[in-house]
Short mmCIF file of C-alpha atoms in Angstrom, two decimals:
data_model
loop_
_atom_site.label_atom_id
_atom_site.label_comp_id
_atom_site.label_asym_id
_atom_site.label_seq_id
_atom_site.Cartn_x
_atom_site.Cartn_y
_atom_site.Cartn_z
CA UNK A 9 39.96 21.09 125.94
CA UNK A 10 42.65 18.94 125.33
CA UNK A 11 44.86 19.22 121.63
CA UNK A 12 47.16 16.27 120.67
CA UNK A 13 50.63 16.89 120.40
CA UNK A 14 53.78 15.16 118.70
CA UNK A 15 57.89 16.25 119.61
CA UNK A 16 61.07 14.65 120.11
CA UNK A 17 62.48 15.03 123.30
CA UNK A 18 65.95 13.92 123.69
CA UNK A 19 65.97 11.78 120.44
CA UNK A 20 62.86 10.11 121.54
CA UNK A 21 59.66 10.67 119.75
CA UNK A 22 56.32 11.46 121.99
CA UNK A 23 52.70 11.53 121.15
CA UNK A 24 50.16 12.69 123.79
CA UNK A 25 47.05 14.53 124.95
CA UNK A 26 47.92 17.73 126.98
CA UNK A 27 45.02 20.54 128.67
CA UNK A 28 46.11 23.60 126.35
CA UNK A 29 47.10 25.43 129.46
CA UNK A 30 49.75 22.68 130.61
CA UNK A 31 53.33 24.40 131.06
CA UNK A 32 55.47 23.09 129.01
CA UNK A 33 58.09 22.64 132.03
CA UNK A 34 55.03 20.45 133.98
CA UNK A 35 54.45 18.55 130.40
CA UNK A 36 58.43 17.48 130.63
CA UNK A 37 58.67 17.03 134.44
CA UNK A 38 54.78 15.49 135.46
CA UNK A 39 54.37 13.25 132.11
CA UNK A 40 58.04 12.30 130.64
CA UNK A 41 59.21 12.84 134.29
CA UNK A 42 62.60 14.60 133.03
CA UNK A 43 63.01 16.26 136.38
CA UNK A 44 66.40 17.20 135.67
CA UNK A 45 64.79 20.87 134.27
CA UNK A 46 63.70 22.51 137.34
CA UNK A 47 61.09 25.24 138.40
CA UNK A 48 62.70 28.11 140.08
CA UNK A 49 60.89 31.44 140.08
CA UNK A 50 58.38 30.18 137.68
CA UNK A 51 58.28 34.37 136.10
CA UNK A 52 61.42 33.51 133.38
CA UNK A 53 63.83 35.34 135.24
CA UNK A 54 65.72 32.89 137.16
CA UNK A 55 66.42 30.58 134.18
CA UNK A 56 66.88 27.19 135.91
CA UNK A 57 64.19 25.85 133.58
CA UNK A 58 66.14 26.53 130.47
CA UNK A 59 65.77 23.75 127.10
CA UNK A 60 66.91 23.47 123.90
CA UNK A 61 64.20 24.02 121.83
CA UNK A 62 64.98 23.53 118.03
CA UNK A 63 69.04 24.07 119.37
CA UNK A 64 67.82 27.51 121.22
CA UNK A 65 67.86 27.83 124.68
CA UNK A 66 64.37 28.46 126.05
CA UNK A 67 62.83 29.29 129.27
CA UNK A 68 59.95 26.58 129.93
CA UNK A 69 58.08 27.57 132.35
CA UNK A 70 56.59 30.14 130.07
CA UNK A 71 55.83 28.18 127.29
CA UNK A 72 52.73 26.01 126.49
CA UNK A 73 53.50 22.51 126.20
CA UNK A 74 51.12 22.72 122.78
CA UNK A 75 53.81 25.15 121.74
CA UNK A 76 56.12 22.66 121.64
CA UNK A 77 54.25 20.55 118.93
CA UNK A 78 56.56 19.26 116.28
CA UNK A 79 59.61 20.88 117.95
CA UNK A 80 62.83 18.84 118.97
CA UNK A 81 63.92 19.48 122.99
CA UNK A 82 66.88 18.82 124.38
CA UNK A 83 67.13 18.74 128.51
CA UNK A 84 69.96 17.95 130.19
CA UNK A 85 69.06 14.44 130.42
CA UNK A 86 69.41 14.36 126.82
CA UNK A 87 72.92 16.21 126.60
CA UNK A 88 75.65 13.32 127.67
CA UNK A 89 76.47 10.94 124.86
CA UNK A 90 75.59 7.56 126.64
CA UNK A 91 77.84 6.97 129.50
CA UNK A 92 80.24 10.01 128.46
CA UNK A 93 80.09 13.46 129.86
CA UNK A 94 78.96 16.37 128.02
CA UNK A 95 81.91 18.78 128.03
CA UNK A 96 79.91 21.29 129.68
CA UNK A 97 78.86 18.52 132.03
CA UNK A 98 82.64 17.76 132.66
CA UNK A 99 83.58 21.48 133.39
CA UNK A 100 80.52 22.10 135.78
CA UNK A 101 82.57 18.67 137.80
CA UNK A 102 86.17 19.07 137.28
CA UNK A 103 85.79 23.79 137.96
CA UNK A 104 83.48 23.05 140.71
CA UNK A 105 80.76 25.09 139.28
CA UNK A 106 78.01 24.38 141.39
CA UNK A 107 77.15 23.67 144.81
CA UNK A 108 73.43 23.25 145.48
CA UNK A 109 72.97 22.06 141.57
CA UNK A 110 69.55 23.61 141.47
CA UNK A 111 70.44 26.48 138.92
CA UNK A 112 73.08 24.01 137.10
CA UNK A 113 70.82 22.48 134.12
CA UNK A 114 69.75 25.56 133.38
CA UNK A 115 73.10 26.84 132.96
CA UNK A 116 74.32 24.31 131.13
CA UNK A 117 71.67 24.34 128.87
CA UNK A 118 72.37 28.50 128.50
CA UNK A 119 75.48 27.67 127.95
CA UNK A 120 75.28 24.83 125.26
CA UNK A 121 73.27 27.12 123.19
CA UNK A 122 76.45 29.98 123.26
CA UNK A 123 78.72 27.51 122.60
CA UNK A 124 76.53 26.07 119.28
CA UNK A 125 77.50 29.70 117.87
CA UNK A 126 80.41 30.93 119.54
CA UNK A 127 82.52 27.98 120.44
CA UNK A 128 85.16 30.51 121.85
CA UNK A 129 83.51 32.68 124.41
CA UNK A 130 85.48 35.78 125.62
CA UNK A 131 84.51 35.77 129.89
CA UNK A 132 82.62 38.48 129.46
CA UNK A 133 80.76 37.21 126.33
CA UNK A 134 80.11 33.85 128.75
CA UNK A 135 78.87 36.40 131.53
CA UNK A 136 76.66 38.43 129.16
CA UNK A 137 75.04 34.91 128.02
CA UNK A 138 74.05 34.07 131.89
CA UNK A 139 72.57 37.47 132.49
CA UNK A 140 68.87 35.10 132.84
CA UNK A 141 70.58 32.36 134.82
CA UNK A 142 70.50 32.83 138.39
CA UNK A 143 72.97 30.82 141.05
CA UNK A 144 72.56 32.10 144.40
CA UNK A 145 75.33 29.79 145.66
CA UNK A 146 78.68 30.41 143.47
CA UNK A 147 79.08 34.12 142.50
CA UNK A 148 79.17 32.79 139.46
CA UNK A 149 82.94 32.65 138.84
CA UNK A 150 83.06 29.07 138.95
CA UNK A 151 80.29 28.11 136.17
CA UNK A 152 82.09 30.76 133.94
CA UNK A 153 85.52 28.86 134.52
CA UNK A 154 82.93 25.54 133.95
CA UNK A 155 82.04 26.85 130.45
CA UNK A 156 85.58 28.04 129.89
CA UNK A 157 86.81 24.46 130.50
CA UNK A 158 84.12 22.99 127.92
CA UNK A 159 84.74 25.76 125.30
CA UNK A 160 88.41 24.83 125.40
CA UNK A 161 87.87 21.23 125.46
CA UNK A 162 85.19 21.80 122.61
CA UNK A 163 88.25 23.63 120.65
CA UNK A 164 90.49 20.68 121.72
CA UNK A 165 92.91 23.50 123.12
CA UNK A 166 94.78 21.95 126.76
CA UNK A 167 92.86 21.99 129.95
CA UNK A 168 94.45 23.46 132.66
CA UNK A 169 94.38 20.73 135.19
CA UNK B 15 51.60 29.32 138.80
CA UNK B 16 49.20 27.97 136.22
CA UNK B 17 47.08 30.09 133.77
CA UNK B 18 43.26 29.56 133.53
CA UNK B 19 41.65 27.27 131.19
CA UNK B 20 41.29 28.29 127.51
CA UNK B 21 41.25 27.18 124.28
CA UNK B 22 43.73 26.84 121.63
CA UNK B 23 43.93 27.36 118.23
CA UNK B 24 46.78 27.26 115.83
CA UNK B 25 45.86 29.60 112.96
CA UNK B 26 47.12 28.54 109.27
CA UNK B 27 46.85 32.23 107.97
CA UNK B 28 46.56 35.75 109.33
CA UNK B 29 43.56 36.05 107.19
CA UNK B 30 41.99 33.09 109.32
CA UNK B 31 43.41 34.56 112.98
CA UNK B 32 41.22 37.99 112.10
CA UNK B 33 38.80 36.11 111.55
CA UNK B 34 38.72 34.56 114.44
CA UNK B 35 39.69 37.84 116.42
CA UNK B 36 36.29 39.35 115.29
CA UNK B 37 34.47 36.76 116.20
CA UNK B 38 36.04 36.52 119.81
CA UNK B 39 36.47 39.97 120.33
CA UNK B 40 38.03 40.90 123.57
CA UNK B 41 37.76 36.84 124.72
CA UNK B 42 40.65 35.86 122.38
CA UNK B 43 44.28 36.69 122.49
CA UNK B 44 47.16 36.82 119.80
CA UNK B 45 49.86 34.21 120.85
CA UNK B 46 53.29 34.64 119.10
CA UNK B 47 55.86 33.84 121.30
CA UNK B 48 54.25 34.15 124.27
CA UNK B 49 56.65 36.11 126.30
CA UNK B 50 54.24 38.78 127.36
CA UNK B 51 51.33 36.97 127.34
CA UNK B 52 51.84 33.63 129.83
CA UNK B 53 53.72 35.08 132.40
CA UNK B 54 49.87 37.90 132.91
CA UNK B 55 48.10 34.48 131.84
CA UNK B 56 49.77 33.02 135.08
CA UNK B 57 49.12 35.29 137.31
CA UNK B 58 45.75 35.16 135.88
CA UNK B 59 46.08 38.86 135.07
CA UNK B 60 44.48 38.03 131.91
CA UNK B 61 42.59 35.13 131.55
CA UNK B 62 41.57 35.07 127.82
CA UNK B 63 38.83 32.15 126.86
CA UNK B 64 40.82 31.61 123.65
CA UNK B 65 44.45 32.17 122.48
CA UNK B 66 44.79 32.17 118.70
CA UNK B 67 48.60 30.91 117.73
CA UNK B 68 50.22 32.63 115.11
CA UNK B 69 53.62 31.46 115.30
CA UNK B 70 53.02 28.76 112.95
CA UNK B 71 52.03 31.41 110.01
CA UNK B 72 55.42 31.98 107.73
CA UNK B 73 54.11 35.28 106.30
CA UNK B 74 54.50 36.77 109.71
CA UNK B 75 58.45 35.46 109.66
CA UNK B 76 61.73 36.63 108.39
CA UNK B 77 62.93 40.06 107.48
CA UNK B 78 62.62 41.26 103.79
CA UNK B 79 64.83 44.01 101.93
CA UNK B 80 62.34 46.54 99.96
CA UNK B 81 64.48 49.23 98.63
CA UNK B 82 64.48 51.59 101.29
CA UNK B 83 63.18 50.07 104.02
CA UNK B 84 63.64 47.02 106.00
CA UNK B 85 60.23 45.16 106.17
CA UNK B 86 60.83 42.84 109.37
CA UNK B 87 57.46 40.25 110.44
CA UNK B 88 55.78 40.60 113.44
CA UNK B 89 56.58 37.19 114.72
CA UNK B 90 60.26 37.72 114.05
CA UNK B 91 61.83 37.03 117.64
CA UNK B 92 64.30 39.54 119.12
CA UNK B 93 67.23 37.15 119.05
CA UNK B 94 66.55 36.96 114.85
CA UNK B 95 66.44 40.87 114.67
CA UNK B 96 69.79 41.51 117.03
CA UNK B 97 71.44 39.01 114.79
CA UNK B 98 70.22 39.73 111.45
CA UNK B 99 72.97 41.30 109.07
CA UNK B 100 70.53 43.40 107.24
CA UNK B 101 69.23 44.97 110.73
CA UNK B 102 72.54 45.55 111.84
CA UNK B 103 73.78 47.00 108.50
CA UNK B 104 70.50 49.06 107.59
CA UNK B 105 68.50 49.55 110.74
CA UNK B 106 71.45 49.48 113.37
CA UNK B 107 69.03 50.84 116.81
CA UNK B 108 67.15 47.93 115.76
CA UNK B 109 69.65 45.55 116.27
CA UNK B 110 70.94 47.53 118.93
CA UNK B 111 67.98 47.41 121.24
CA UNK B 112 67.30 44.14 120.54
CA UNK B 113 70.80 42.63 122.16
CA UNK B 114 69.44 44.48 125.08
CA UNK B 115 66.06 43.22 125.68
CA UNK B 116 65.60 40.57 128.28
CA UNK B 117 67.79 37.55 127.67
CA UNK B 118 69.07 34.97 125.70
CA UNK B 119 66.39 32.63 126.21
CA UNK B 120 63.98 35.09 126.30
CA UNK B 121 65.01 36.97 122.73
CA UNK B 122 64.92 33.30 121.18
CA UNK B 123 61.43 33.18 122.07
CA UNK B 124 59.91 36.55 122.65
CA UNK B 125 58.55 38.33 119.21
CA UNK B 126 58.81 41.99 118.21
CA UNK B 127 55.14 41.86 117.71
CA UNK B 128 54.47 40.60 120.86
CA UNK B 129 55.98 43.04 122.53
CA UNK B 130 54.71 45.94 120.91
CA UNK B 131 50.98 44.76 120.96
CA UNK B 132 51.68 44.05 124.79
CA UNK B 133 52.94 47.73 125.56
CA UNK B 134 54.48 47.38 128.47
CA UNK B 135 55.33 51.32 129.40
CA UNK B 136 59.23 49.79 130.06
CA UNK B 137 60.04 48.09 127.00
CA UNK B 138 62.54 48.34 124.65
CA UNK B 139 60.99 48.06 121.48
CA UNK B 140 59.14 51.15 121.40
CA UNK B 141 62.01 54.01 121.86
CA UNK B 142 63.68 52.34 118.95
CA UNK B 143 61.00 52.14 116.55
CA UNK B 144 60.13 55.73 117.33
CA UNK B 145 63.96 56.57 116.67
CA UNK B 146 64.00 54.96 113.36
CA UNK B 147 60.29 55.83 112.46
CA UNK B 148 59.09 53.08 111.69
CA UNK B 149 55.61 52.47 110.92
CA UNK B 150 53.36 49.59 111.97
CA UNK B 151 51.76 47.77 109.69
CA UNK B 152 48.12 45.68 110.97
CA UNK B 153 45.87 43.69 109.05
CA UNK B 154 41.88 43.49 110.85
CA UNK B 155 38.42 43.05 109.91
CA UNK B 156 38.45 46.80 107.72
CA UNK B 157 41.20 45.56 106.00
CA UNK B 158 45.08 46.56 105.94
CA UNK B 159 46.44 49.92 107.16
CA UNK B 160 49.75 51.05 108.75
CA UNK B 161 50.29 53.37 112.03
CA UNK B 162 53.73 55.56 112.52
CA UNK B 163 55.36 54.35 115.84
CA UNK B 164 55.00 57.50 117.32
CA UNK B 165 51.04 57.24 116.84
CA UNK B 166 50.69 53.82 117.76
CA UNK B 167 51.56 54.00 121.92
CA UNK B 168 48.50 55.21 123.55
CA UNK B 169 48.92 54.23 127.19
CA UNK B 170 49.76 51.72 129.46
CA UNK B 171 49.43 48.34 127.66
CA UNK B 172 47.63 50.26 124.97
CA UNK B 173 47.86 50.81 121.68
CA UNK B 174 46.04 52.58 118.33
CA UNK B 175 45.30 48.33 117.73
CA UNK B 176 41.72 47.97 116.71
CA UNK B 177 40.22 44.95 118.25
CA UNK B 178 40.39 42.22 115.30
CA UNK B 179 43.51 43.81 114.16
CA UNK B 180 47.40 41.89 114.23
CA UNK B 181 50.14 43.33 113.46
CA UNK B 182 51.91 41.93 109.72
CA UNK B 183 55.00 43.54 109.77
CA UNK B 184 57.27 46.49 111.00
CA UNK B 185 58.33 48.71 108.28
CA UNK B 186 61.75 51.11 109.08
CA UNK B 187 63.30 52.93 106.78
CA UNK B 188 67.37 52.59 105.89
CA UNK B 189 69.58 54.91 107.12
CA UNK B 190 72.98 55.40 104.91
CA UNK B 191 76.32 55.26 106.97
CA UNK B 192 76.43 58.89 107.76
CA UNK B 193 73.64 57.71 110.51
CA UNK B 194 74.53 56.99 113.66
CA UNK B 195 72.31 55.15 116.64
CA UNK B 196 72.64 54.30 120.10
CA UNK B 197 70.33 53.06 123.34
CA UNK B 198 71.12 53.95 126.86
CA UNK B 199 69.05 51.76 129.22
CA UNK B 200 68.92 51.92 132.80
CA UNK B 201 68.39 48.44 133.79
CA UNK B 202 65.52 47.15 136.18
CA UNK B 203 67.94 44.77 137.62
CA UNK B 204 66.03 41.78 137.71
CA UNK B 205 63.72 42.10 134.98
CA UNK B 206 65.73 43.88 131.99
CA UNK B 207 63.00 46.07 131.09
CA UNK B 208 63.85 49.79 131.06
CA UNK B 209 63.51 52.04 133.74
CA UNK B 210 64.37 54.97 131.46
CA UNK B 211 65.68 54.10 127.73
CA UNK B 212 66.62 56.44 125.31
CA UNK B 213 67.18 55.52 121.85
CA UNK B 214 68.70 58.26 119.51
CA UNK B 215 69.11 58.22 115.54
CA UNK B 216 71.06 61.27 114.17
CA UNK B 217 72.36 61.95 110.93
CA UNK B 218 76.21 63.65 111.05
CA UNK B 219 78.51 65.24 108.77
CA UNK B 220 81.49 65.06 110.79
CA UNK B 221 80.76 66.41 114.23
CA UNK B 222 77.39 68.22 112.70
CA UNK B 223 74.27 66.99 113.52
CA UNK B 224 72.03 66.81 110.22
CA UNK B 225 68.92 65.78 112.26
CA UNK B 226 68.34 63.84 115.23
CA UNK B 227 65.48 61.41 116.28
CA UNK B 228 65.31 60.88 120.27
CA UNK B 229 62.80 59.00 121.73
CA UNK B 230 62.24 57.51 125.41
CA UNK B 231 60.26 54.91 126.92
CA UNK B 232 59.87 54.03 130.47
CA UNK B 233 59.78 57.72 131.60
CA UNK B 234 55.86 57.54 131.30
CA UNK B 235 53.09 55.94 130.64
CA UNK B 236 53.71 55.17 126.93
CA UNK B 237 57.44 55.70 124.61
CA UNK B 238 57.21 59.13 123.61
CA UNK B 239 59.46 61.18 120.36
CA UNK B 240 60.82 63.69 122.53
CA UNK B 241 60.84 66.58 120.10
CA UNK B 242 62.74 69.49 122.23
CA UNK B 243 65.82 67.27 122.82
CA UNK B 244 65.88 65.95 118.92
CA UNK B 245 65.49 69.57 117.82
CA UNK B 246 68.01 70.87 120.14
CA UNK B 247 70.58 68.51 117.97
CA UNK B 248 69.54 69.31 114.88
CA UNK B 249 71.79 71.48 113.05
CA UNK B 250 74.18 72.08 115.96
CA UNK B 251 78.03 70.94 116.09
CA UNK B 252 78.07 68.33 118.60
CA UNK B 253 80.49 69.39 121.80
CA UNK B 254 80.14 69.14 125.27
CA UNK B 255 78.08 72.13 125.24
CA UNK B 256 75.71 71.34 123.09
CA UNK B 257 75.32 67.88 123.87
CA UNK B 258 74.63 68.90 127.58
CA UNK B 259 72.29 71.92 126.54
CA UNK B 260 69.68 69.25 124.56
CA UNK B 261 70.09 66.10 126.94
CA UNK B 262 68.77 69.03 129.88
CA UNK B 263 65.53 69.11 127.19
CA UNK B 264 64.99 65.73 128.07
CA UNK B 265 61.32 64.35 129.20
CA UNK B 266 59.58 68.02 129.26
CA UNK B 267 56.08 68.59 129.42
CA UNK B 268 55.35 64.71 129.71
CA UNK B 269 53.49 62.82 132.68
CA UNK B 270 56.37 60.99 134.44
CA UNK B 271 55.92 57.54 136.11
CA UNK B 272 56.77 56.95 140.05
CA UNK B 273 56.99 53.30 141.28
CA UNK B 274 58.52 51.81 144.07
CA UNK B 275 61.50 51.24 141.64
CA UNK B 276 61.86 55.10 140.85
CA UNK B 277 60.33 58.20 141.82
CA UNK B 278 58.96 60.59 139.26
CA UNK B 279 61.96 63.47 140.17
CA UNK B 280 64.59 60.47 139.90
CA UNK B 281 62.82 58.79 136.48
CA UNK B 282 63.05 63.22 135.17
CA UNK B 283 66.98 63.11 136.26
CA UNK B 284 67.67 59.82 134.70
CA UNK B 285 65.50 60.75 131.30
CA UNK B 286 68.54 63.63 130.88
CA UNK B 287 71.39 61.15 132.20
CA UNK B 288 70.31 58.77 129.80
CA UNK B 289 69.87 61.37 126.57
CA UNK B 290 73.16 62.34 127.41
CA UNK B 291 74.86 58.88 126.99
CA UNK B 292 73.22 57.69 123.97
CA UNK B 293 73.87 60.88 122.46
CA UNK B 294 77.66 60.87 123.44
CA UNK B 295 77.29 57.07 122.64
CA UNK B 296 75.95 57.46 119.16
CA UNK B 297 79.03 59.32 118.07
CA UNK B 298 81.45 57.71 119.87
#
């Protein structure tokens, strides 16, 4: 059976026909192909398929896509402001905070929801906020200098070059 | 992974998801937040023909002040309840077990009703409403009635729940500031629930222990009040010796769970590790 639904998805409004079992994360990779949000363990542990949904970070392979009706998503296609870097964006590039990339929308999306209400993370406040984002490649102390570097440039405070 | 067909309905009313509940029966399932649900769903653990959606209903939301007791809806997520200022102030092992449950993404999404309906023998939610007792209150086919916490785990994913009922609302009564709460969790590493979690609620005058409310989950195959350890507190100064003497109560008498995680004797060693720190941790 197949239920109609309506959401914004980065600014963009969309209107469709979805099976009421269709994954949200399928519904946002298969239909709007925004492949940028990835499928990684596909149980919400691993986090790389974390949204904003309504400004909270979400884990979407465990949500319907009819869930999502009326809600507003932001992936991270939707985070850079035209041609200009998301902050978070910036730090993952300029503190080397990735190196396969497959975890790294998820954490910036984990991350863009701490910083929406707590724009000056302690470390271990920015640690305790990745406890469901997985990076098998960095240790981790990279993305957490990453969302250090967008928190201060966020608070317009220098950036250690 | 992809669940099984089924059907979908979002319900306008609580009234109107009872409804449909009794005329489903054990073919329909309560959708909140979903966070217990989908992930059995996908591994077609339970493959329910229809899942009723009450996330939409704004009865079931938001957390109400009633005097003397904190009246907090079923489809209030755990993220809402960690940061509410009336939890934290009024029904602090509320709040407190909530910042540990799962994770960020999964408290803004995941629902306190969901979770106890679900009954997983390792979550969180179930110590601490023991702790504070709280009572449960359900709305079904016979009407409205409400179940103490400490009645309402029966098993492994099972509760008192009749089959058309849904739980309304969590009731938990204030504590004043000479309570004092704290949650000791031994971490399944990847999944965040509980191996052994003890959540304690004790009322102190000074270093005296007025009267205590311990309860455990994890240990076995539903949250339990453990009664020897919480009497052990009451009315005793609180010292090293004393502390030691009740936490070695700890998990008596029940049927303890052995996985592949932890064995029974280790789950029985950590059920006293873990009374001792929220004890000590509670009146720190």
């Amino acid at each position: 059976m197949k239920k109609q639904i309506n959401l914004t998805v980065n600014g963009k409004a969309y209107s469709h026909e979805v099976e009421a079992r269709l994954l949200l994360v399928h519904y946002l990779r298969d239909e709007l192909r925004l492949t940028g949000t990835h499928v990684g363990c596909d149980t919400s542990s691993c986090g790389s398929c974390t949204i904003l949904m309504d400004g909270l970070a979400v884990k979407c392979c465990t949500l319907l896509a009819v869930q999502a009706d009326g809600a507003n998503i932001t992936t991270i296609e939707g985070l850079a402001d035209n041609d200009s870097l998301h902050p978070l964006q910036e730090g993952f590039r300029e503190e080397h905070g990735l190196q396969c990339g497959f975890c790294t929308p998820g954490m910036i999306m984990t991350a863009a929801d701490l910083l929406s209400t707590n724009s000056d993370p302690s470390e271990q406040e920015i640690r305790h906020a990745l406890e469901g984002n997985f990076c098998r490649c960095t240790g981790y102390h990279n993305i957490v200098k990453s969302i250090q570097y967008a928190a201060n440039k966020i608070n317009n405070k220098e950036v250690a070059s | 992974m992809i669940p099984a067909a089924f059907d979908y309905h979002k319900a306008t009313s609580v009234a109107e998801a009872v409804g449909l509940l009794k005329e489903h029966g054990m073919d329909a399932k309560i959708l909140a937040g979903g966070h217990s649900l989908i992930p059995a769903m996908k591994l077609r653990l339970n493959q329910p023909e229809l899942l009723i959606d009450i996330s939409g209903i704004a009865d079931l939301k938001g957390i109400k002040d009633e005097g003397r007791k904190l009246v907090i809806g079923a489809a209030c997520t755990h993220g809402a309840i960690a940061s509410s200022a009336e939890v934290n102030k009024d029904a602090p092992i509320l709040a407190i077990t909530a910042k540990t449950i799962g994770d960020i993404q999964i408290r803004n999404k995941g629902t306190i009703g969901g979770s106890i309906a679900h009954a997983d023998p390792a979550a969180d939610w179930p110590a601490a409403l023991i702790a504070a007792d709280a009572t449960i209150e359900v709305l079904g086919g016979g009407g409205s009635r409400t179940i103490a916490a400490t009645d309402f785990f029966t098993g492994i994913y099972d509760t008192a729940l009749e089959e058309d009922e849904v739980i309304i609302a969590i009731h938990v009564p204030k504590v004043s500031s000479t309570f004092t709460s704290a949650y000791a969790k031994f971490f399944q590493p990847a999944s965040r629930f509980a191996i052994v979690g003890c959540a304690v609620v004790m009322e102190m005058k000074d270093n005296y222990c007025v009267s205590a409310r311990v309860a455990f989950t994890g240990v076995s195959d539903m949250a339990f009040f453990d009664e020897k350890v919480s009497s052990a507190l009451a009315g005793k100064s609180l010292n090293d010796e004393t502390i030691a003497a009740a936490a070695a109560q700890a998990a008596q008498g029940v049927d303890t769970l052995g996985d592949h995680f932890a064995s029974e004797e280790y789950r029985e060693h950590l059920a006293k590790v873990y009374a001792e720190r929220a004890i000590r941790e509670a009146i720190a």
